[in-house]
Tab-separated table of C-alpha atoms and ligand atoms in Angstrom:
chain	number	residue	atom	x	y	z
D	473	MET	CA	22.078	4.448	3.189
D	474	ARG	CA	22.113	3.278	-0.335
D	475	TYR	CA	19.336	1.694	-2.350
D	476	ILE	CA	19.777	-1.126	-4.760
D	477	SER	CA	17.580	-2.810	-7.291
D	478	THR	CA	16.031	-6.190	-6.693
D	479	ARG	CA	17.210	-7.164	-10.124
D	480	GLY	CA	20.852	-6.237	-9.404
D	481	GLN	CA	21.548	-4.441	-12.753
D	482	THR	CA	21.450	-0.799	-11.480
D	483	GLU	CA	24.178	1.070	-9.670
D	484	PRO	CA	23.206	1.850	-6.111
D	485	VAL	CA	21.526	5.222	-5.558
D	486	SER	CA	20.693	7.462	-2.690
D	487	GLY	CA	17.239	7.391	-0.994
D	488	ALA	CA	16.436	10.750	-2.765
D	489	GLU	CA	17.151	9.362	-6.089
D	490	ALA	CA	15.341	6.080	-5.498
D	491	ILE	CA	12.238	8.145	-4.605
D	492	LEU	CA	12.486	10.314	-7.667
D	493	GLN	CA	12.967	7.393	-10.059
D	494	GLY	CA	10.185	5.111	-8.649
D	495	LEU	CA	11.125	2.015	-10.664
D	496	ALA	CA	14.836	1.066	-10.983
D	497	PRO	CA	16.161	1.360	-14.503
D	498	ASP	CA	16.611	-2.493	-14.814
D	499	GLY	CA	12.923	-2.878	-14.086
D	500	GLY	CA	13.445	-3.958	-10.479
D	501	LEU	CA	12.317	-2.321	-7.290
D	502	PHE	CA	14.591	-0.268	-5.018
D	503	VAL	CA	15.374	-1.816	-1.607
D	504	PRO	CA	17.843	-0.683	1.169
D	505	GLU	CA	21.251	-2.272	0.826
D	506	HIS	CA	21.165	-3.016	4.495
D	507	ILE	CA	18.260	-2.903	6.783
D	508	PRO	CA	19.248	-0.972	9.976
D	509	ALA	CA	18.633	-2.318	13.533
D	510	LEU	CA	16.447	-0.320	16.066
D	511	PRO	CA	18.814	0.942	18.747
D	512	GLU	CA	18.607	-0.242	22.214
D	513	GLY	CA	15.784	1.351	24.257
D	514	PHE	CA	13.985	2.573	21.053
D	515	PHE	CA	10.520	1.661	22.146
D	516	GLU	CA	11.169	3.316	25.480
D	517	ARG	CA	12.179	6.459	23.686
D	518	ILE	CA	9.105	6.528	21.265
D	519	LYS	CA	6.630	5.722	24.080
D	520	THR	CA	5.654	9.330	24.654
D	521	MET	CA	5.979	10.508	20.966
D	522	ASP	CA	2.893	11.313	18.936
D	523	TYR	CA	2.441	9.739	15.473
D	524	PRO	CA	4.429	12.250	13.314
D	525	GLN	CA	7.384	12.080	15.696
D	526	ARG	CA	7.414	8.243	15.586
D	527	ALA	CA	7.096	8.422	11.840
D	528	THR	CA	10.133	10.786	11.764
D	529	ALA	CA	12.205	8.377	13.915
D	530	VAL	CA	11.568	5.529	11.598
D	531	LEU	CA	11.969	7.392	8.265
D	532	SER	CA	15.319	8.871	9.628
D	533	PHE	CA	16.876	5.357	9.788
D	534	PHE	CA	16.266	5.040	6.046
D	535	LEU	CA	16.714	8.540	4.790
D	536	PRO	CA	19.275	10.104	7.039
D	537	GLU	CA	20.526	12.654	4.450
D	538	PHE	CA	17.039	14.246	4.432
D	539	GLY	CA	17.914	15.836	7.745
D	540	ASP	CA	15.152	16.850	10.218
D	541	LEU	CA	11.944	15.387	8.917
D	542	ASN	CA	9.723	16.567	11.831
D	543	ALA	CA	8.155	19.394	9.818
D	544	LEU	CA	7.574	17.073	6.834
D	545	THR	CA	5.691	14.423	8.918
D	546	ARG	CA	3.785	17.034	10.948
D	547	GLU	CA	2.507	18.536	7.838
D	548	ALA	CA	1.717	15.198	6.198
D	549	TYR	CA	-0.502	14.063	9.046
D	550	ALA	CA	-2.055	17.333	9.745
D	551	ARG	CA	-5.090	16.501	7.514
D	552	PHE	CA	-5.882	13.294	9.409
D	553	ASP	CA	-8.926	13.073	11.526
D	554	GLY	CA	-7.480	12.639	15.024
D	555	GLU	CA	-4.785	10.075	15.682
D	556	PRO	CA	-3.418	8.818	12.265
D	557	ALA	CA	-2.886	5.121	13.322
D	558	PRO	CA	-4.648	4.151	16.556
D	559	LEU	CA	-4.483	0.636	17.683
D	560	ALA	CA	-8.204	0.170	18.731
D	561	GLU	CA	-9.785	-2.300	21.119
D	562	TYR	CA	-13.421	-3.059	20.023
D	563	GLY	CA	-13.903	-5.830	22.549
D	564	LYS	CA	-11.862	-7.908	25.077
D	565	ASP	CA	-12.160	-11.113	23.126
D	566	VAL	CA	-11.557	-9.942	19.675
D	567	PRO	CA	-8.324	-8.919	17.935
D	568	LEU	CA	-7.110	-5.328	18.022
D	569	PHE	CA	-7.557	-3.230	14.937
D	570	LEU	CA	-4.893	-0.947	13.622
D	571	GLU	CA	-7.057	1.737	12.107
D	572	LEU	CA	-5.148	3.158	9.147
D	573	TRP	CA	-8.139	4.967	7.524
D	574	HIS	CA	-8.093	8.320	9.353
D	575	GLY	CA	-6.701	10.235	6.484
D	576	PRO	CA	-8.331	12.518	3.916
D	577	THR	CA	-9.448	9.747	1.553
D	578	CYS	CA	-10.499	7.155	4.174
D	579	ALA	CA	-8.108	4.332	3.146
D	580	PHE	CA	-4.574	3.382	4.411
D	581	LYS	CA	-2.986	4.664	1.353
D	582	ASP	CA	-3.087	8.133	2.835
D	583	MET	CA	-0.615	6.943	5.481
D	584	ALA	CA	2.121	7.032	2.734
D	585	LEU	CA	0.636	9.268	0.090
D	586	GLN	CA	0.400	12.270	2.261
D	587	VAL	CA	4.067	11.785	3.010
D	588	LEU	CA	5.248	10.945	-0.578
D	589	PRO	CA	4.743	14.389	-2.274
D	590	ARG	CA	6.673	15.868	0.548
D	591	LEU	CA	9.467	13.309	0.137
D	592	VAL	CA	9.634	14.115	-3.546
D	593	GLY	CA	9.966	17.790	-2.873
D	594	ALA	CA	12.705	17.235	-0.421
D	595	ALA	CA	14.375	14.756	-2.703
D	596	LYS	CA	14.376	17.350	-5.482
D	597	GLU	CA	16.097	19.758	-3.349
D	598	LEU	CA	18.684	17.223	-2.168
D	599	THR	CA	19.633	16.030	-5.820
D	600	GLY	CA	19.305	19.594	-7.306
D	601	GLU	CA	16.602	18.108	-9.706
D	602	THR	CA	14.751	21.076	-11.226
D	603	ARG	CA	12.477	19.390	-13.663
D	604	ASP	CA	8.825	18.864	-13.081
D	605	VAL	CA	7.793	15.643	-11.679
D	606	TYR	CA	4.973	13.839	-13.377
D	607	ILE	CA	3.207	11.101	-11.548
D	608	LEU	CA	1.713	8.206	-13.382
D	609	THR	CA	-0.387	5.648	-11.362
D	610	ALA	CA	-2.690	2.651	-11.898
D	611	THR	CA	-5.119	2.063	-9.153
D	612	SER	CA	-7.287	-0.805	-7.935
D	613	GLY	CA	-9.336	1.839	-6.172
D	614	ASP	CA	-7.740	3.559	-3.272
D	615	THR	CA	-4.222	4.599	-4.452
D	616	GLY	CA	-5.686	6.746	-7.159
D	617	LYS	CA	-7.700	8.979	-4.981
D	618	ALA	CA	-4.949	9.144	-2.292
D	619	ALA	CA	-2.391	10.016	-4.895
D	620	LEU	CA	-4.472	12.731	-6.453
D	621	GLU	CA	-5.299	14.173	-2.973
D	622	GLY	CA	-1.577	14.017	-2.008
D	623	PHE	CA	-0.131	15.729	-5.198
D	624	ARG	CA	-2.982	18.076	-5.979
D	625	ASP	CA	-1.826	21.586	-6.658
D	626	ILE	CA	1.740	20.739	-5.463
D	627	PRO	CA	3.893	23.077	-7.593
D	628	GLY	CA	6.239	21.336	-10.194
D	629	THR	CA	3.993	18.224	-10.256
D	630	ARG	CA	1.245	16.684	-12.319
D	631	VAL	CA	-0.523	13.512	-11.633
D	632	LEU	CA	-2.526	11.125	-13.916
D	633	VAL	CA	-4.393	8.087	-12.581
D	634	PHE	CA	-5.861	5.081	-14.444
D	635	TYR	CA	-8.551	3.002	-12.781
D	636	PRO	CA	-10.302	-0.091	-14.050
D	637	GLU	CA	-13.836	1.042	-15.257
D	638	GLU	CA	-15.766	-1.857	-13.708
D	639	GLY	CA	-13.261	-2.655	-10.985
D	640	VAL	CA	-13.756	-0.068	-8.352
D	641	SER	CA	-16.622	0.705	-6.007
D	642	GLU	CA	-19.143	3.463	-6.690
D	643	VAL	CA	-17.723	5.633	-3.919
D	644	GLN	CA	-14.117	4.992	-5.075
D	645	LYS	CA	-15.131	6.126	-8.610
D	646	LEU	CA	-16.963	9.220	-7.412
D	647	GLN	CA	-13.970	10.127	-5.217
D	648	MET	CA	-11.714	10.114	-8.230
D	649	VAL	CA	-13.803	11.661	-10.913
D	650	THR	CA	-14.777	14.640	-8.698
D	651	GLN	CA	-11.069	15.382	-7.782
D	652	GLU	CA	-10.240	18.896	-7.578
D	653	GLY	CA	-6.900	20.496	-8.544
D	654	GLY	CA	-5.283	22.170	-11.508
D	655	ASN	CA	-2.572	19.508	-12.094
D	656	VAL	CA	-4.705	16.291	-11.964
D	657	GLY	CA	-6.106	13.850	-14.491
D	658	VAL	CA	-8.178	10.668	-14.159
D	659	CYS	CA	-9.103	8.150	-16.864
D	660	ALA	CA	-10.913	4.871	-16.826
D	661	VAL	CA	-9.520	1.759	-18.429
D	662	ARG	CA	-11.735	-0.802	-20.097
D	663	GLY	CA	-10.162	-3.733	-18.409
D	664	ASP	CA	-9.118	-4.852	-14.951
D	665	PHE	CA	-6.400	-3.593	-12.611
D	666	ASP	CA	-3.818	-5.816	-14.076
D	667	ASP	CA	-4.467	-4.337	-17.519
D	668	ALA	CA	-4.232	-0.843	-16.052
D	669	GLN	CA	-0.957	-1.720	-14.285
D	670	THR	CA	0.683	-3.464	-17.295
D	671	GLY	CA	-0.196	-0.360	-19.458
D	672	VAL	CA	1.296	1.951	-17.049
D	673	LYS	CA	4.495	-0.220	-16.639
D	674	ARG	CA	4.860	-0.201	-20.499
D	675	VAL	CA	4.988	3.631	-20.387
D	676	PHE	CA	7.645	3.617	-17.820
D	677	ALA	CA	9.684	1.161	-19.822
D	678	ASN	CA	9.381	3.155	-23.056
D	679	THR	CA	10.107	6.670	-21.546
D	680	GLU	CA	13.462	8.215	-21.841
D	681	ARG	CA	14.847	9.079	-18.386
D	682	SER	CA	16.646	12.237	-19.676
D	683	GLY	CA	13.526	13.946	-20.897
D	684	ARG	CA	12.379	17.423	-19.954
D	685	PHE	CA	10.491	16.091	-16.961
D	686	LEU	CA	10.795	13.258	-14.568
D	687	LEU	CA	8.272	10.478	-14.717
D	688	THR	CA	7.550	8.613	-11.515
D	689	SER	CA	5.057	6.443	-9.822
D	690	ALA	CA	2.886	6.886	-6.758
D	691	ASN	CA	2.190	3.089	-6.684
D	692	SER	CA	3.572	1.070	-3.858
D	693	ILE	CA	6.616	0.226	-5.968
D	694	ASN	CA	7.840	3.552	-4.967
D	695	LEU	CA	10.226	3.418	-2.054
D	696	GLY	CA	8.547	6.701	-0.789
D	697	ARG	CA	5.427	4.594	-0.242
D	698	LEU	CA	7.112	1.661	1.569
D	699	LEU	CA	9.040	3.538	4.069
D	700	PRO	CA	6.155	5.509	5.756
D	701	GLN	CA	4.220	2.287	5.903
D	702	ILE	CA	6.958	0.696	8.120
D	703	ALA	CA	6.369	3.390	10.630
D	704	TYR	CA	2.826	2.287	11.565
D	705	TYR	CA	3.991	-1.121	12.527
D	706	VAL	CA	6.652	0.255	14.790
D	707	SER	CA	4.111	2.609	16.278
D	708	ALA	CA	1.458	-0.160	16.570
D	709	TYR	CA	3.954	-2.309	18.596
D	710	ALA	CA	4.743	0.655	20.838
D	711	ASP	CA	1.120	0.967	21.611
D	712	PHE	CA	0.590	-2.762	21.895
D	713	VAL	CA	2.950	-3.110	24.851
D	714	GLN	CA	2.062	0.050	26.446
D	715	LYS	CA	-1.735	0.036	26.193
D	716	TYR	CA	-2.527	-3.741	26.165
D	717	PRO	CA	-0.140	-5.350	28.732
D	718	GLU	CA	-2.561	-8.311	29.193
D	719	ARG	CA	-2.459	-9.082	25.500
D	720	ALA	CA	1.200	-8.471	25.284
D	721	ALA	CA	1.661	-11.066	28.076
D	722	ARG	CA	0.406	-13.729	25.720
D	723	GLY	CA	3.343	-13.208	23.358
D	724	ASN	CA	4.265	-11.234	20.248
D	725	PRO	CA	1.177	-10.358	18.191
D	726	ASP	CA	0.379	-11.990	14.934
D	727	VAL	CA	-0.447	-9.418	12.319
D	728	TYR	CA	-3.307	-9.975	9.798
D	729	VAL	CA	-3.066	-7.901	6.588
D	730	PRO	CA	-5.652	-7.710	3.947
D	731	THR	CA	-3.374	-7.882	0.865
D	732	GLY	CA	-3.421	-6.936	-2.867
D	733	ASN	CA	-0.148	-5.511	-4.198
D	734	PHE	CA	1.836	-6.786	-1.106
D	735	GLY	CA	2.929	-3.349	-0.089
D	736	ASN	CA	1.286	-3.109	3.273
D	737	ILE	CA	2.357	-6.494	4.524
D	738	LEU	CA	5.810	-6.057	3.093
D	739	ALA	CA	6.213	-3.081	5.353
D	740	ALA	CA	5.472	-5.424	8.244
D	741	LEU	CA	8.251	-7.529	7.058
D	742	TYR	CA	10.603	-4.715	7.134
D	743	ALA	CA	9.435	-3.674	10.463
D	744	LYS	CA	10.288	-7.160	11.736
D	745	ARG	CA	13.701	-7.022	10.192
D	746	LEU	CA	14.253	-3.717	11.947
D	747	GLY	CA	13.668	-5.603	15.155
D	748	VAL	CA	10.015	-4.974	15.903
D	749	PRO	CA	8.946	-8.271	17.725
D	750	LEU	CA	5.936	-9.090	15.766
D	751	GLY	CA	4.559	-12.708	15.475
D	752	ARG	CA	3.397	-14.386	12.369
D	753	LEU	CA	2.559	-12.105	9.294
D	754	VAL	CA	-0.598	-13.379	7.931
D	755	CYS	CA	-1.360	-12.560	4.208
D	756	VAL	CA	-5.004	-12.465	3.689
D	757	SER	CA	-6.422	-12.541	0.109
D	758	ASN	CA	-9.966	-12.580	-1.308
D	759	ARG	CA	-10.857	-15.024	-4.022
D	760	ASN	CA	-8.015	-13.724	-6.155
D	761	ASN	CA	-5.746	-15.852	-4.046
D	762	VAL	CA	-2.464	-15.934	-6.038
D	763	LEU	CA	-0.582	-14.924	-2.914
D	764	THR	CA	-2.083	-17.708	-0.743
D	765	GLY	CA	-0.943	-20.060	-3.413
D	766	VAL	CA	2.644	-18.918	-3.503
D	767	ILE	CA	3.025	-18.801	0.180
D	768	GLN	CA	1.536	-22.204	0.680
D	769	THR	CA	3.083	-24.051	-2.332
D	770	GLY	CA	5.884	-21.926	-3.453
D	771	VAL	CA	4.475	-21.472	-6.914
D	772	TYR	CA	3.285	-18.085	-8.137
D	773	ASP	CA	0.600	-18.591	-10.815
D	774	ARG	CA	-1.256	-15.740	-12.234
D	775	ASN	CA	-2.840	-17.934	-15.086
D	776	ARG	CA	-6.436	-17.559	-14.071
D	777	PRO	CA	-9.133	-15.014	-14.492
D	778	LEU	CA	-9.420	-12.068	-12.209
D	779	VAL	CA	-12.670	-12.147	-10.417
D	780	ARG	CA	-14.475	-9.178	-8.992
D	781	THR	CA	-15.169	-9.098	-5.287
D	782	THR	CA	-16.533	-6.842	-2.621
D	783	SER	CA	-12.885	-5.959	-1.724
D	784	PRO	CA	-11.868	-4.422	-5.118
D	785	SER	CA	-8.566	-3.088	-3.723
D	786	MET	CA	-7.341	-6.698	-3.413
D	787	ASP	CA	-8.553	-7.735	-6.891
D	788	ILE	CA	-5.033	-8.261	-8.149
D	789	LEU	CA	-3.083	-11.130	-9.679
D	790	VAL	CA	0.256	-9.469	-10.197
D	791	SER	CA	1.383	-8.175	-6.779
D	792	SER	CA	4.173	-5.855	-7.568
D	793	ASN	CA	5.727	-5.692	-4.261
D	794	PHE	CA	6.041	-9.518	-3.892
D	795	GLU	CA	9.293	-8.969	-5.891
D	796	ARG	CA	10.833	-7.259	-2.948
D	797	ALA	CA	9.800	-10.270	-0.620
D	798	VAL	CA	11.329	-12.763	-3.141
D	799	TYR	CA	14.600	-10.744	-3.079
D	800	LEU	CA	14.800	-10.447	0.672
D	801	LEU	CA	13.754	-14.123	1.397
D	802	SER	CA	15.929	-15.448	-1.238
D	803	GLY	CA	18.845	-14.072	0.728
D	804	CYS	CA	19.072	-10.977	-1.599
D	805	ASP	CA	19.713	-13.121	-4.513
D	806	SER	CA	19.108	-10.637	-7.471
D	807	ALA	CA	19.805	-13.055	-10.128
D	808	PHE	CA	17.103	-15.480	-8.838
D	809	THR	CA	14.721	-12.536	-8.408
D	810	ARG	CA	15.273	-11.387	-11.946
D	811	ASP	CA	14.786	-14.876	-13.239
D	812	CYS	CA	11.428	-15.237	-11.301
D	813	MET	CA	10.109	-11.882	-12.735
D	814	GLN	CA	11.144	-12.704	-16.221
D	815	THR	CA	9.421	-16.174	-16.023
D	816	LEU	CA	6.364	-14.480	-14.642
D	817	ASN	CA	6.345	-12.086	-17.583
D	818	SER	CA	6.743	-14.778	-20.273
D	819	GLU	CA	4.762	-17.815	-18.648
D	820	GLY	CA	2.581	-16.114	-16.077
D	821	ARG	CA	4.034	-18.317	-13.342
D	822	TYR	CA	7.331	-19.212	-11.507
D	823	ALA	CA	8.377	-21.478	-8.768
D	824	LEU	CA	10.425	-20.303	-5.684
D	825	ASN	CA	13.533	-22.168	-4.796
D	826	GLU	CA	13.809	-24.035	-1.523
D	827	THR	CA	15.804	-21.399	0.361
D	828	THR	CA	13.089	-18.839	-0.452
D	829	VAL	CA	10.155	-21.119	0.295
D	830	ASN	CA	11.698	-21.959	3.697
D	831	ALA	CA	12.424	-18.364	4.578
D	832	MET	CA	8.897	-17.352	3.558
D	833	ARG	CA	7.407	-20.009	5.929
D	834	GLU	CA	9.427	-18.504	8.778
D	835	GLU	CA	7.569	-15.177	8.491
D	836	PHE	CA	4.313	-15.612	6.673
D	837	ASP	CA	1.112	-17.593	6.849
D	838	ALA	CA	-1.520	-17.232	4.164
D	839	VAL	CA	-5.244	-17.576	4.019
D	840	TRP	CA	-8.041	-16.402	1.805
D	841	ARG	CA	-11.658	-15.468	2.387
D	842	ASP	CA	-14.566	-15.154	-0.112
D	843	ASP	CA	-17.193	-12.446	-0.144
D	844	ALA	CA	-19.667	-14.471	2.009
D	845	GLN	CA	-17.031	-15.047	4.560
D	846	ALA	CA	-16.098	-11.339	4.594
D	847	GLU	CA	-19.677	-10.425	5.080
D	848	ASP	CA	-20.032	-12.997	7.910
D	849	ALA	CA	-16.975	-11.292	9.648
D	850	ILE	CA	-18.539	-7.887	9.244
D	851	ARG	CA	-21.813	-9.090	10.880
D	852	ALA	CA	-20.138	-11.073	13.635
D	853	LEU	CA	-17.969	-8.267	14.741
D	854	TYR	CA	-20.914	-5.860	14.683
D	855	GLN	CA	-22.947	-8.242	16.729
D	856	ARG	CA	-20.333	-8.768	19.271
D	857	THR	CA	-18.995	-5.271	19.748
D	858	GLY	CA	-21.104	-2.821	17.588
D	859	ALA	CA	-17.916	-1.878	15.563
D	860	VAL	CA	-18.225	-1.718	11.688
D	861	ILE	CA	-15.451	-2.713	9.483
D	862	ASP	CA	-14.972	-2.534	5.675
D	863	PRO	CA	-14.975	-5.602	3.371
D	864	HIS	CA	-11.209	-5.616	3.043
D	865	THR	CA	-10.536	-5.465	6.793
D	866	ALA	CA	-13.214	-8.123	7.044
D	867	THR	CA	-11.235	-10.735	5.108
D	868	ALA	CA	-8.625	-10.416	7.674
D	869	ALA	CA	-10.866	-10.016	10.758
D	870	GLY	CA	-12.540	-13.372	9.754
D	871	ALA	CA	-9.196	-15.089	9.850
D	872	ALA	CA	-7.970	-13.741	13.114
D	873	ARG	CA	-8.698	-14.858	16.702
D	874	ASP	CA	-6.126	-12.703	18.492
D	875	GLY	CA	-3.266	-10.374	17.536
D	876	ILE	CA	-3.635	-7.261	15.323
D	877	VAL	CA	-5.953	-6.831	12.302
D	878	VAL	CA	-4.804	-4.158	9.989
D	879	ALA	CA	-7.847	-2.076	9.080
D	880	THR	CA	-7.253	-0.598	5.687
D	881	ALA	CA	-10.395	1.333	4.817
D	882	HIS	CA	-13.255	3.147	6.463
D	883	PRO	CA	-16.545	1.019	5.770
D	884	GLY	CA	-18.241	4.149	4.308
D	885	LYS	CA	-16.124	3.608	1.292
D	886	PHE	CA	-17.985	0.391	0.647
D	887	PRO	CA	-21.538	1.138	1.834
D	888	GLU	CA	-23.399	-1.427	-0.378
D	889	ALA	CA	-21.371	-4.435	0.862
D	890	VAL	CA	-21.236	-3.337	4.507
D	891	GLN	CA	-25.011	-2.561	4.700
D	892	SER	CA	-25.904	-5.804	3.165
D	893	ALA	CA	-23.744	-7.568	5.799
D	894	LEU	CA	-25.573	-5.449	8.561
D	895	ASP	CA	-28.904	-6.189	7.194
D	896	GLY	CA	-29.393	-2.559	6.324
D	897	ALA	CA	-28.174	-1.157	9.599
D	898	GLU	CA	-26.904	2.464	9.231
D	899	PHE	CA	-23.543	3.540	10.240
D	900	PRO	CA	-21.878	6.861	10.203
D	901	ILE	CA	-20.119	8.082	6.929
D	902	PRO	CA	-17.392	10.539	7.118
D	903	GLY	CA	-18.171	13.932	5.697
D	904	VAL	CA	-15.475	13.875	3.116
D	905	LEU	CA	-17.135	10.819	1.432
D	906	LEU	CA	-20.707	12.306	1.650
D	907	GLU	CA	-19.441	15.531	-0.075
D	908	THR	CA	-18.253	13.658	-3.141
D	909	LYS	CA	-21.933	13.164	-4.108
D	910	LYS	CA	-22.468	16.822	-4.343
D	911	LYS	CA	-19.316	17.667	-6.315
D	912	PRO	CA	-19.290	18.031	-10.138
D	913	ARG	CA	-17.830	15.210	-12.048
D	914	ARG	CA	-14.689	16.521	-13.729
D	915	PHE	CA	-13.405	13.426	-15.595
D	916	SER	CA	-15.132	11.095	-17.909
D	917	ASP	CA	-12.574	9.770	-20.371
D	918	SER	CA	-12.095	6.018	-20.755
D	919	VAL	CA	-9.589	4.004	-22.941
D	920	ALA	CA	-8.971	0.504	-24.022
D	921	PRO	CA	-5.728	-0.992	-22.315
D	922	GLY	CA	-3.768	-0.581	-25.613
D	923	GLU	CA	-4.587	3.152	-25.669
D	924	ILE	CA	-3.057	3.956	-22.236
D	925	GLU	CA	0.333	4.935	-23.678
D	926	GLY	CA	-1.088	7.312	-26.229
D	927	TYR	CA	-3.342	8.921	-23.526
D	928	VAL	CA	-0.347	9.504	-21.222
D	929	LYS	CA	1.599	11.103	-24.019
D	930	THR	CA	-1.095	13.443	-24.863
D	931	PHE	CA	-1.831	14.385	-21.151
D	932	PHE	CA	1.639	15.046	-20.333
D	933	GLY	CA	2.553	16.588	-23.819
D	934	MET	CA	5.385	14.090	-24.407
K	790	LIG	C1	-4.660	-1.115	-1.294
K	790	LIG	C2	-5.545	-1.697	-0.329
K	790	LIG	C3	-5.307	-2.991	0.124
K	790	LIG	C4	-4.174	-3.809	-0.372
K	790	LIG	O1	-2.913	-3.415	0.107
K	790	LIG	P1	-1.560	-3.742	-0.655
K	790	LIG	O2	-0.512	-2.901	-0.052
K	790	LIG	O3	-1.785	-3.530	-2.086
K	790	LIG	O4	-1.398	-5.232	-0.345
K	790	LIG	C5	-6.232	-3.441	1.068
K	790	LIG	N1	-7.369	-2.786	1.462
K	790	LIG	C6	-7.550	-1.680	1.067
K	790	LIG	C7	-8.688	-0.871	1.557
K	790	LIG	C8	-6.663	-0.956	0.091
K	790	LIG	O5	-7.003	0.203	-0.285
């Protein structure tokens, strides 16, 4: 299996090289040259498998040269609290919830970021790469902590995370600034997520690839994030038909995904292309509803202020992974994709062509929910079932009547918003989140967006 850039100006590379590089040299994102098809009888075969085995089965389609991945996935999911990705039924007449927050940092980012460092290690062995790998990441809140936790004290790696100073929840900030490990750094940016992401992208664009270390990203632009995310949609469908035959009799499940950078829902599209019979993919945004706009009208327009919401991990105007969707849905038209991204860069907007708009409508629906609606959804579900969901999950839950809602964070990460929705009712907070309050704060640096590059150079000694 070879990987090519969405912008078409990079030679195809192996999966191992794509994972080590992060972004393609032409500025595009790596995508598989062909999407494989699930073999006949696949769901029957994975029925009795546990989650790490299912993840292995899916990853092996995309990374055959990595050999037996069973030990790798077993280790990656060992730190999860119980089943990594259960499809939970909170009540008969509410949607199912795919709970992706059982990992060590209580957000779905762990599903891939516990796997990525191990894929990076395996990729180094496969390619004979001996240089240290430096991980540079911008976070809207949850990626940063999950990346720090995934790479902490992994030999031959260092990791630096930038987060928007006023753009993350209190718990998210505490989780990051108390991070342990000898190879980690955390710095606040006096700006929003898009400022942080733009600053980080500039560093990548200006860094020589032949340096004495390898600079890569833990953001969802990295192929090593996308692939493990496909696995939970495959696993969820296996559980759906097996555990919920009455629901399955109603047809293929629509999937509601709280969306920011378009990474999670993109994995659902790949799962569909593999042959997983999912229904509509519903892209749910908060008030930063750029994606609702492009899916409904075909015009991507980021020319508007970013607003802060109670779902900070979705406070994004430039959704990096949408580029992969444009590429796929345009019929793998890399010239068109390149054009769109260049126009986005220069004008802050672009229009999709008819082919792409039509293909997009075949797969996606889009809706958005404001904070009050998310709050209502938290309250309504709690009153009906006693289940508590987080504000991100709630945007999607509020839009769903049936099907599967992807639950992206534990509500304990956003206690203020959740408690306000529940009129002060208490709910259990995981121990790992409570502990952050007692840990010493290790990181207090903050920079202006324009200072990101200098900070990175000093931190990594470039
Ligand atoms: C990252 C995140 C999202 C958005 O996921 P994308 O892959 O960026 O679309 C939604 N909810 C939570 C809790 C997150 O951490």
